[in-house]
């Protein structure tokens, strides 16, 4: 006893820390740390079920009982180490040194198992099951229970993608606590009492939450399982590869499990600075699009005789492509539309290809509504952003106030939504949403809606409530802009001014994973890689040097943006197009795009799957999906998110490789033969320290105003909608939020649709018919989900956020 | 010196229409309030501390000390919540008290709220006692009408609102933190302590939760002073106490006696055992307190005495059983109660009561073995002190004490199986 | 959806729901009384009742279901005109409560089958349940009809009581107000006693309740004389 004490008198306890003893070893711990965490840091894992570091302590399962002495007096009962914070002089004995603790833990384990079904052979969790592991480690070797177990019909679907097996549930309440605390979606709850207590939903309301998949991952038993993954695999059959999500710009760390060349499931990986331990359901489940039947596997060329697309070898396809592009270059020029879902390496290859092989600045990755003001904003404010100097998730969590403008966080950047909610719950941070109605995100962040007309956001920034203005002036306040800002004249400019005036930090959160990467790669008409303005001769010279080009090779004028490129193709001024994965229906003017593609232009398409673009292309080159290549995304924070190849040996080629070879056919050298090579080549350019693109300075636009016969349209994408990257996963699709049109009661009355269940929103281009729901929109405003119906806002209406639309009762009574 | 009954809280019950404002005011009603409002709140807290009043809901926590834990001057609203969820089997003192003399509780509430600076008080009554709720509700209306509730009570500047809130049938809501969750409109499941209700109770604000009888004692203490109060009972357990005698006695009923009285004395007052059949076992304070037998007739029934003899005073719910009652049967019935009322939050109580019930049911049918008795005790050992709240502890009391004093009875039930070797057929594993 | 709920729960119920909410500093506290309120309308807590409460309190139906399924008094199926609750906890059972329950089960059953727990007799008059301790142990065996006490019962008196209920009579409780029916009892439990001023006069003092007082009177016992107690001084403020 005395020897050990003497040895350890040297431990210095820093400020804010305490010293305690665990199993005879002295340890220093920060004040407020939970005993179970301290023990973990020592290497002693106390068994547990309900404890989770990111959830508030519950103390429900009682598995983590240890013996504790305080102030020399033993506490009369064993304590739950997951609810006890460390204190100076505490003496703790875990199961390692205390027979009482060991027996208590074994006792709890036995009690947990009495009603637990012997399902291991058919339970998905087997092999990665904390109950199995802890039972074997801390439980009895035999069961004394010979009575009747309580049983439930099983499984039941609490949503189309989450199955519940109530017999297996140990009532740790991680799922209900996650849903209530983290996600704010209390649709899954404890029902009944005592031994009949069970997890469940209301009869009429499934477990509808964008984050429901996380409950599957944190469930310590096989009670919550994924409908998509059920019975598919054993964990020891799987190869687990760390990866990054390719959907939104959040950059969540994921873990992809696969075997025999197929991905079986995706999980959230732990990244405390970015996604903590969570991912949204889209990130978790939407990966089957890469194995859809329309996946392109072989190159195709348009047969000269029949005019039909046929399979071809790579050699032939690349030759045809090179010839066609060379001709098109001479006939007027080629435009490049890389699309917004590329890695840095791939986007860089497009960017370099445009300049080196095609000699043009006509490149724009923004396959969505965009503007010249946005271009200036991206070049001046977004390019080069990084976590050291920009806004981070951590900044969002600790900001005393966050103002979101034209950004619907839960639908567009779920990870950001979770942090906003966390910041409010843990620190009381204020969240202001400038938008059109009180969405669930407003409610779940305890936020305040600053309502305005769609298109009025920029003007509204000049008329903010004084409370908001005052809060934005506090240190660490944050302003967030979303992708929709490109449809609102003057918003980028006024937001920059507001940030400058108040000292709040400004960040832009786009909707796609490849946006920041494409900006850094220079896949824009005004920018070379690194944000270098194409019009800046010093910048051009840098790039020419690094690329081994003769001085003066790079085009000196700014190129056309996407609308300009398509317009020029449509009226014959551009003769060729190189298109990455671009869905025509995402474009602001799908009709123009299709006209352009049908105009006889020579199209080289690099894509994953068949689409309206590939069907019109002259050459189709299949490219690798994210799981088939290595690469790097850059998330909205500017944080680099590199990931390795997940499924090896597929022989699929990333865009950078395809373009590299194509360039060679055109006598140009990209040096992007592999992602590593591409990254190295980009790295040779170095960090840009010279002139930047000037910031935009556009006055706040005047929005369309509603009138007697027209409403103003507000629209954005729901997280789970008809996006093509969600194809092939019906379980996920079943959890989409219902597609409804929203308007206020007064607006409905004004347009004579107050009693109609279905309403039709139309333009002269077409219409969308939907169920209507009342919400607190400003008068004369109607909201539609952009892509949740067969008829979509862009394609069918040809409209966007802020457009004028008519509102009538449905003509034929069916939604469309 | 033998104990005599001391009707204090029960005194008014004899009066006709005892529950009305008129009767109450005629019988010194609201005099305590007038005196209290003339004093400083902190004086009242000191008074109750000095009186040694201990909670009458079962735990016996010093009431004045509990009140003093409320942080004053914190700028948060304070709340007083009355635990009128009387559900501990054997306990039947609060319901008759609230029916017969609701104003005494209300007066106690107003004085207590004044002392702790609360302006909202909720009386959480179990839902199954409609007449009690009716009487309370009527009394609250009368009190508002007379200006004893509402704004600026008796010109003191003190405001108080009282709400009578009916529960919906859950014994666990008698646990103070489960009660608070239930009062907030949630499932009645206990909360982690710390934080304690004194700092984070109702709506996360400082709250005092006290039993009906505790708060009803307050006006008398204000009127008579702490010395008077201490003239009854013992030094560590002062004051009068309502003992509820039920079961196999000639005259069951409510007997208000000084704390420390013995069962022998109470039995004498209650006319002795019914039909002269000898006493077999009894509970000092409800089913959650370990059983006593005829050995314990002279145990002083105060907090210290009951504990020293191996049980707890609990709610002084003295249930008396004679020799016609089978102990295993009684224990089984109580265990069924705990299983039914277990909230389900924690593993030991939820699963443990489920298991214990089945073993006991099997034993009472004659299908048990000696090994079952050992299992019962071991399972109880894994529940006692390991569950989230005291319901788990209460659940094991009848079993452990029942086996302690009457193991032979349990064994007798297993006689027919004594010769068979005990083969555990593992219900699931053998498949 | 809202229109459908309006059919079931009219303006009067909505007004009452709002009154309940107004009683508490935080609205969610009104959930338990509100569930009694919807039970008073339909005789049980239906899915409509759950939706009603969810709407009124801005909760999800799951949150309301979680509460509704926790408490014994919220019934899942429509109750008969009267709810008869027989205490079968240990003490009442030892005094005869089990026998009372067994007898009533038989008599209320039909087709030779006894009536099960929380089931309703075929004539819709009586729902029978066994109950936990009703805090009337000195008066056991105890049963309740619509939560009004009928003390000191035995199988015969209980059977007689139930027969009367089925015949449309409403015998007076031993302690409590004249019987109404289950729904009206629930309305009162929700806190609405309008028009029932005379009910408080229903008896409450049985001889058992007054036993201690009676013995004390007989033997001339009383508490010590109460002086005008001295209040302690105002304590010094801690620094």
Coordinates of N, CA and C in Angstrom, one line a residue, chain A residues 462-568:
Chain A
X462 N -30.2 44.5 -45.7 CA -30.1 45.9 -45.3 C -31.1 46.3 -44.3
X463 N -32.0 45.4 -44.0 CA -33.1 45.7 -43.1 C -33.2 44.7 -42.0
X464 N -32.1 44.2 -41.5 CA -32.2 43.1 -40.5 C -32.7 43.7 -39.2
X465 N -33.4 42.8 -38.5 CA -33.8 43.3 -37.1 C -32.6 43.6 -36.3
X466 N -32.7 44.6 -35.5 CA -31.6 45.1 -34.7 C -30.9 44.0 -33.9
X467 N -31.8 43.1 -33.4 CA -31.3 42.1 -32.5 C -30.3 41.2 -33.3
X468 N -30.6 41.0 -34.6 CA -29.7 40.1 -35.4 C -28.4 40.9 -35.7
X469 N -28.6 42.1 -36.0 CA -27.4 42.9 -36.3 C -26.5 43.0 -35.1
X470 N -27.0 43.2 -33.9 CA -26.2 43.3 -32.7 C -25.5 41.9 -32.5
X471 N -26.2 40.9 -32.7 CA -25.6 39.6 -32.4 C -24.5 39.2 -33.4
X472 N -24.7 39.7 -34.7 CA -23.7 39.4 -35.7 C -22.4 40.2 -35.4
X473 N -22.5 41.2 -34.6 CA -21.3 42.0 -34.2 C -20.5 41.4 -33.1
X474 N -21.1 40.3 -32.5 CA -20.3 39.7 -31.4 C -19.2 38.9 -32.0
X475 N -18.1 38.7 -31.3 CA -17.0 37.9 -31.8 C -17.5 36.5 -32.2
X476 N -17.0 36.0 -33.3 CA -17.2 34.6 -33.7 C -18.6 34.4 -34.3
X477 N -19.3 35.5 -34.6 CA -20.6 35.3 -35.3 C -20.3 34.8 -36.7
X478 N -21.3 34.1 -37.3 CA -21.1 33.5 -38.6 C -22.3 33.8 -39.5
X479 N -22.0 34.0 -40.8 CA -23.0 34.2 -41.8 C -22.8 33.0 -42.9
X480 N -23.9 32.3 -43.2 CA -23.7 31.2 -44.2 C -24.7 31.5 -45.4
X481 N -24.1 31.3 -46.5 CA -24.8 31.5 -47.8 C -25.0 30.1 -48.4
X482 N -26.1 29.9 -49.1 CA -26.3 28.6 -49.8 C -26.2 28.8 -51.3
X483 N -26.4 27.7 -52.0 CA -26.3 27.7 -53.4 C -27.3 28.6 -54.1
X484 N -28.5 28.7 -53.5 CA -29.5 29.5 -54.0 C -29.2 31.0 -54.2
X485 N -28.1 31.4 -53.5 CA -27.7 32.8 -53.6 C -27.4 33.2 -55.0
X486 N -27.1 32.3 -55.8 CA -26.8 32.6 -57.2 C -28.0 33.1 -58.0
X487 N -29.2 32.7 -57.4 CA -30.4 33.2 -58.1 C -31.0 34.5 -57.6
X488 N -30.2 35.1 -56.6 CA -30.7 36.3 -56.0 C -29.7 37.4 -56.2
X489 N -30.1 38.3 -57.1 CA -29.2 39.4 -57.5 C -28.7 40.2 -56.3
X490 N -27.4 40.4 -56.2 CA -26.9 41.2 -55.2 C -26.7 40.6 -53.8
X491 N -27.1 39.3 -53.7 CA -26.9 38.7 -52.4 C -25.5 38.5 -52.0
X492 N -24.7 38.0 -52.9 CA -23.3 37.8 -52.6 C -22.6 39.1 -52.1
X493 N -22.9 40.2 -52.9 CA -22.3 41.5 -52.6 C -22.7 42.0 -51.2
X494 N -24.0 42.0 -51.0 CA -24.5 42.5 -49.7 C -24.1 41.7 -48.6
X495 N -24.0 40.4 -48.8 CA -23.5 39.5 -47.7 C -22.1 39.8 -47.3
X496 N -21.3 40.0 -48.3 CA -19.9 40.4 -48.1 C -19.8 41.7 -47.3
X497 N -20.6 42.7 -47.7 CA -20.6 43.9 -47.0 C -21.1 43.8 -45.5
X498 N -22.1 43.0 -45.3 CA -22.6 42.8 -44.0 C -21.5 42.1 -43.1
X499 N -20.8 41.2 -43.7 CA -19.7 40.5 -43.0 C -18.7 41.5 -42.6
X500 N -18.3 42.4 -43.6 CA -17.3 43.4 -43.3 C -17.7 44.3 -42.2
X501 N -19.0 44.8 -42.3 CA -19.5 45.7 -41.3 C -19.6 45.2 -39.9
X502 N -20.0 43.9 -39.8 CA -20.3 43.4 -38.5 C -19.1 42.6 -37.9
X503 N -18.2 42.2 -38.8 CA -17.1 41.4 -38.3 C -17.4 39.9 -38.3
X504 N -18.6 39.6 -38.7 CA -19.0 38.2 -38.7 C -18.2 37.5 -39.9
X505 N -17.9 36.2 -39.7 CA -17.2 35.5 -40.7 C -18.3 34.9 -41.7
X506 N -17.9 34.9 -43.0 CA -18.8 34.5 -44.0 C -18.4 33.2 -44.7
X507 N -19.3 32.3 -44.9 CA -18.9 31.1 -45.6 C -20.0 30.7 -46.6
X508 N -19.6 30.0 -47.6 CA -20.6 29.6 -48.7 C -20.7 28.1 -48.6
X509 N -21.9 27.6 -48.6 CA -22.1 26.2 -48.5 C -22.9 25.7 -49.7
X510 N -22.2 25.2 -50.7 CA -22.9 24.7 -51.9 C -23.5 23.3 -51.6
X511 N -24.2 22.8 -52.6 CA -24.9 21.6 -52.4 C -24.2 20.3 -52.9
X512 N -23.1 20.5 -53.6 CA -22.5 19.3 -54.1 C -21.0 19.1 -53.7
X513 N -20.6 17.9 -53.6 CA -19.3 17.6 -53.0 C -18.2 18.1 -53.9
X514 N -18.4 18.4 -55.2 CA -17.3 18.7 -56.0 C -17.1 20.2 -56.3
X515 N -17.9 21.0 -55.6 CA -17.8 22.5 -55.9 C -16.5 23.1 -55.6
X516 N -16.1 23.0 -54.3 CA -14.9 23.6 -53.9 C -13.7 23.1 -54.7
X517 N -13.7 21.8 -54.9 CA -12.6 21.2 -55.7 C -12.5 21.8 -57.1
X518 N -13.7 22.0 -57.7 CA -13.7 22.5 -59.1 C -13.2 23.9 -59.1
X519 N -13.5 24.7 -58.0 CA -13.0 26.1 -57.9 C -11.5 26.1 -57.8
X520 N -11.0 25.2 -56.9 CA -9.5 25.2 -56.7 C -8.9 24.7 -58.0
X521 N -9.5 23.9 -58.8 CA -8.9 23.3 -60.0 C -9.0 24.3 -61.1
X522 N -9.8 25.4 -60.9 CA -9.9 26.4 -62.0 C -10.9 25.9 -63.1
X523 N -11.9 25.1 -62.7 CA -12.8 24.7 -63.8 C -13.9 25.8 -64.0
X524 N -13.4 27.0 -64.1 CA -14.3 28.2 -64.3 C -13.8 29.1 -65.4
X525 N -14.6 29.8 -66.0 CA -14.1 30.6 -67.2 C -13.2 31.8 -66.8
X526 N -13.3 32.2 -65.5 CA -12.5 33.4 -65.2 C -11.3 33.0 -64.3
X527 N -11.2 31.7 -64.0 CA -10.1 31.3 -63.1 C -9.3 30.2 -63.6
X528 N -8.0 30.3 -63.4 CA -7.1 29.2 -63.5 C -7.0 28.5 -62.1
X529 N -6.3 27.4 -62.1 CA -6.2 26.7 -60.7 C -5.7 27.7 -59.7
X530 N -6.2 27.5 -58.5 CA -5.8 28.3 -57.3 C -6.4 29.6 -57.3
X531 N -7.4 29.9 -58.0 CA -8.1 31.2 -58.0 C -7.4 32.2 -58.8
X532 N -6.4 31.8 -59.7 CA -5.7 32.8 -60.5 C -6.6 33.4 -61.5
X533 N -6.7 34.7 -61.6 CA -7.5 35.3 -62.7 C -6.9 35.0 -64.0
X534 N -7.8 34.6 -65.0 CA -7.2 34.3 -66.3 C -6.7 35.6 -67.0
X535 N -7.3 36.7 -66.6 CA -6.9 38.0 -67.2 C -5.6 38.5 -66.6
X536 N -5.1 37.9 -65.6 CA -3.9 38.4 -64.9 C -2.6 37.8 -65.6
X537 N -1.8 38.6 -66.2 CA -0.7 38.1 -67.0 C 0.3 37.4 -66.1
X538 N 0.5 37.9 -64.9 CA 1.5 37.3 -64.0 C 1.0 35.9 -63.6
X539 N -0.3 35.8 -63.3 CA -0.9 34.5 -63.0 C -0.8 33.6 -64.2
X540 N -1.1 34.1 -65.3 CA -0.9 33.2 -66.5 C 0.5 32.7 -66.7
X541 N 1.4 33.6 -66.5 CA 2.8 33.2 -66.7 C 3.2 32.1 -65.7
X542 N 2.7 32.3 -64.5 CA 3.0 31.2 -63.4 C 2.6 29.9 -64.0
X543 N 1.3 29.9 -64.4 CA 0.7 28.6 -64.8 C 1.4 28.0 -66.1
X544 N 1.7 29.0 -67.0 CA 2.4 28.5 -68.2 C 3.8 27.9 -67.9
X545 N 4.4 28.5 -66.9 CA 5.7 28.0 -66.5 C 5.5 26.6 -65.9
X546 N 4.6 26.5 -65.0 CA 4.4 25.2 -64.3 C 4.0 24.1 -65.3
X547 N 3.2 24.5 -66.2 CA 2.7 23.5 -67.2 C 3.6 23.3 -68.4
X548 N 4.7 24.0 -68.4 CA 5.7 23.8 -69.5 C 5.2 24.3 -70.8
X549 N 4.4 25.3 -70.7 CA 3.9 25.9 -72.0 C 4.7 27.1 -72.3
X550 N 4.7 27.4 -73.6 CA 5.3 28.6 -74.0 C 4.5 29.8 -73.5
X551 N 5.3 30.9 -73.2 CA 4.6 32.1 -72.7 C 3.6 32.6 -73.8
X552 N 2.4 32.9 -73.3 CA 1.4 33.5 -74.2 C 0.5 32.4 -74.8
X553 N 0.7 31.1 -74.3 CA -0.1 30.1 -74.9 C -1.5 30.1 -74.3
X554 N -1.6 30.5 -73.0 CA -2.9 30.4 -72.4 C -3.8 31.6 -72.9
X555 N -5.1 31.2 -73.2 CA -6.0 32.3 -73.6 C -6.1 33.4 -72.6
X556 N -6.2 34.6 -73.1 CA -6.1 35.8 -72.2 C -7.5 36.4 -71.8
X557 N -8.5 36.0 -72.5 CA -9.8 36.6 -72.2 C -10.6 35.6 -71.3
X558 N -11.5 36.2 -70.5 CA -12.4 35.3 -69.8 C -13.2 34.5 -70.7
X559 N -13.5 33.3 -70.3 CA -14.3 32.4 -71.1 C -15.8 32.6 -70.9
X560 N -16.6 31.8 -71.6 CA -18.0 31.8 -71.4 C -18.4 31.0 -70.2
X561 N -19.5 31.4 -69.5 CA -20.0 30.6 -68.4 C -20.9 29.5 -69.0
X562 N -21.5 28.7 -68.2 CA -22.2 27.6 -68.7 C -23.4 28.0 -69.6
X563 N -24.1 29.0 -69.2 CA -25.2 29.5 -70.1 C -24.7 30.0 -71.4
X564 N -23.5 30.7 -71.3 CA -22.9 31.2 -72.5 C -22.4 30.1 -73.4
X565 N -21.9 29.1 -72.8 CA -21.4 27.9 -73.6 C -22.6 27.3 -74.3
X566 N -23.6 27.0 -73.6 CA -24.7 26.3 -74.2 C -25.4 27.2 -75.3
X567 N -25.5 28.5 -75.0 CA -26.0 29.4 -76.0 C -25.2 29.4 -77.2
X568 N -23.9 29.5 -77.0 CA -23.0 29.5 -78.2 C -23.1 28.2 -79.0

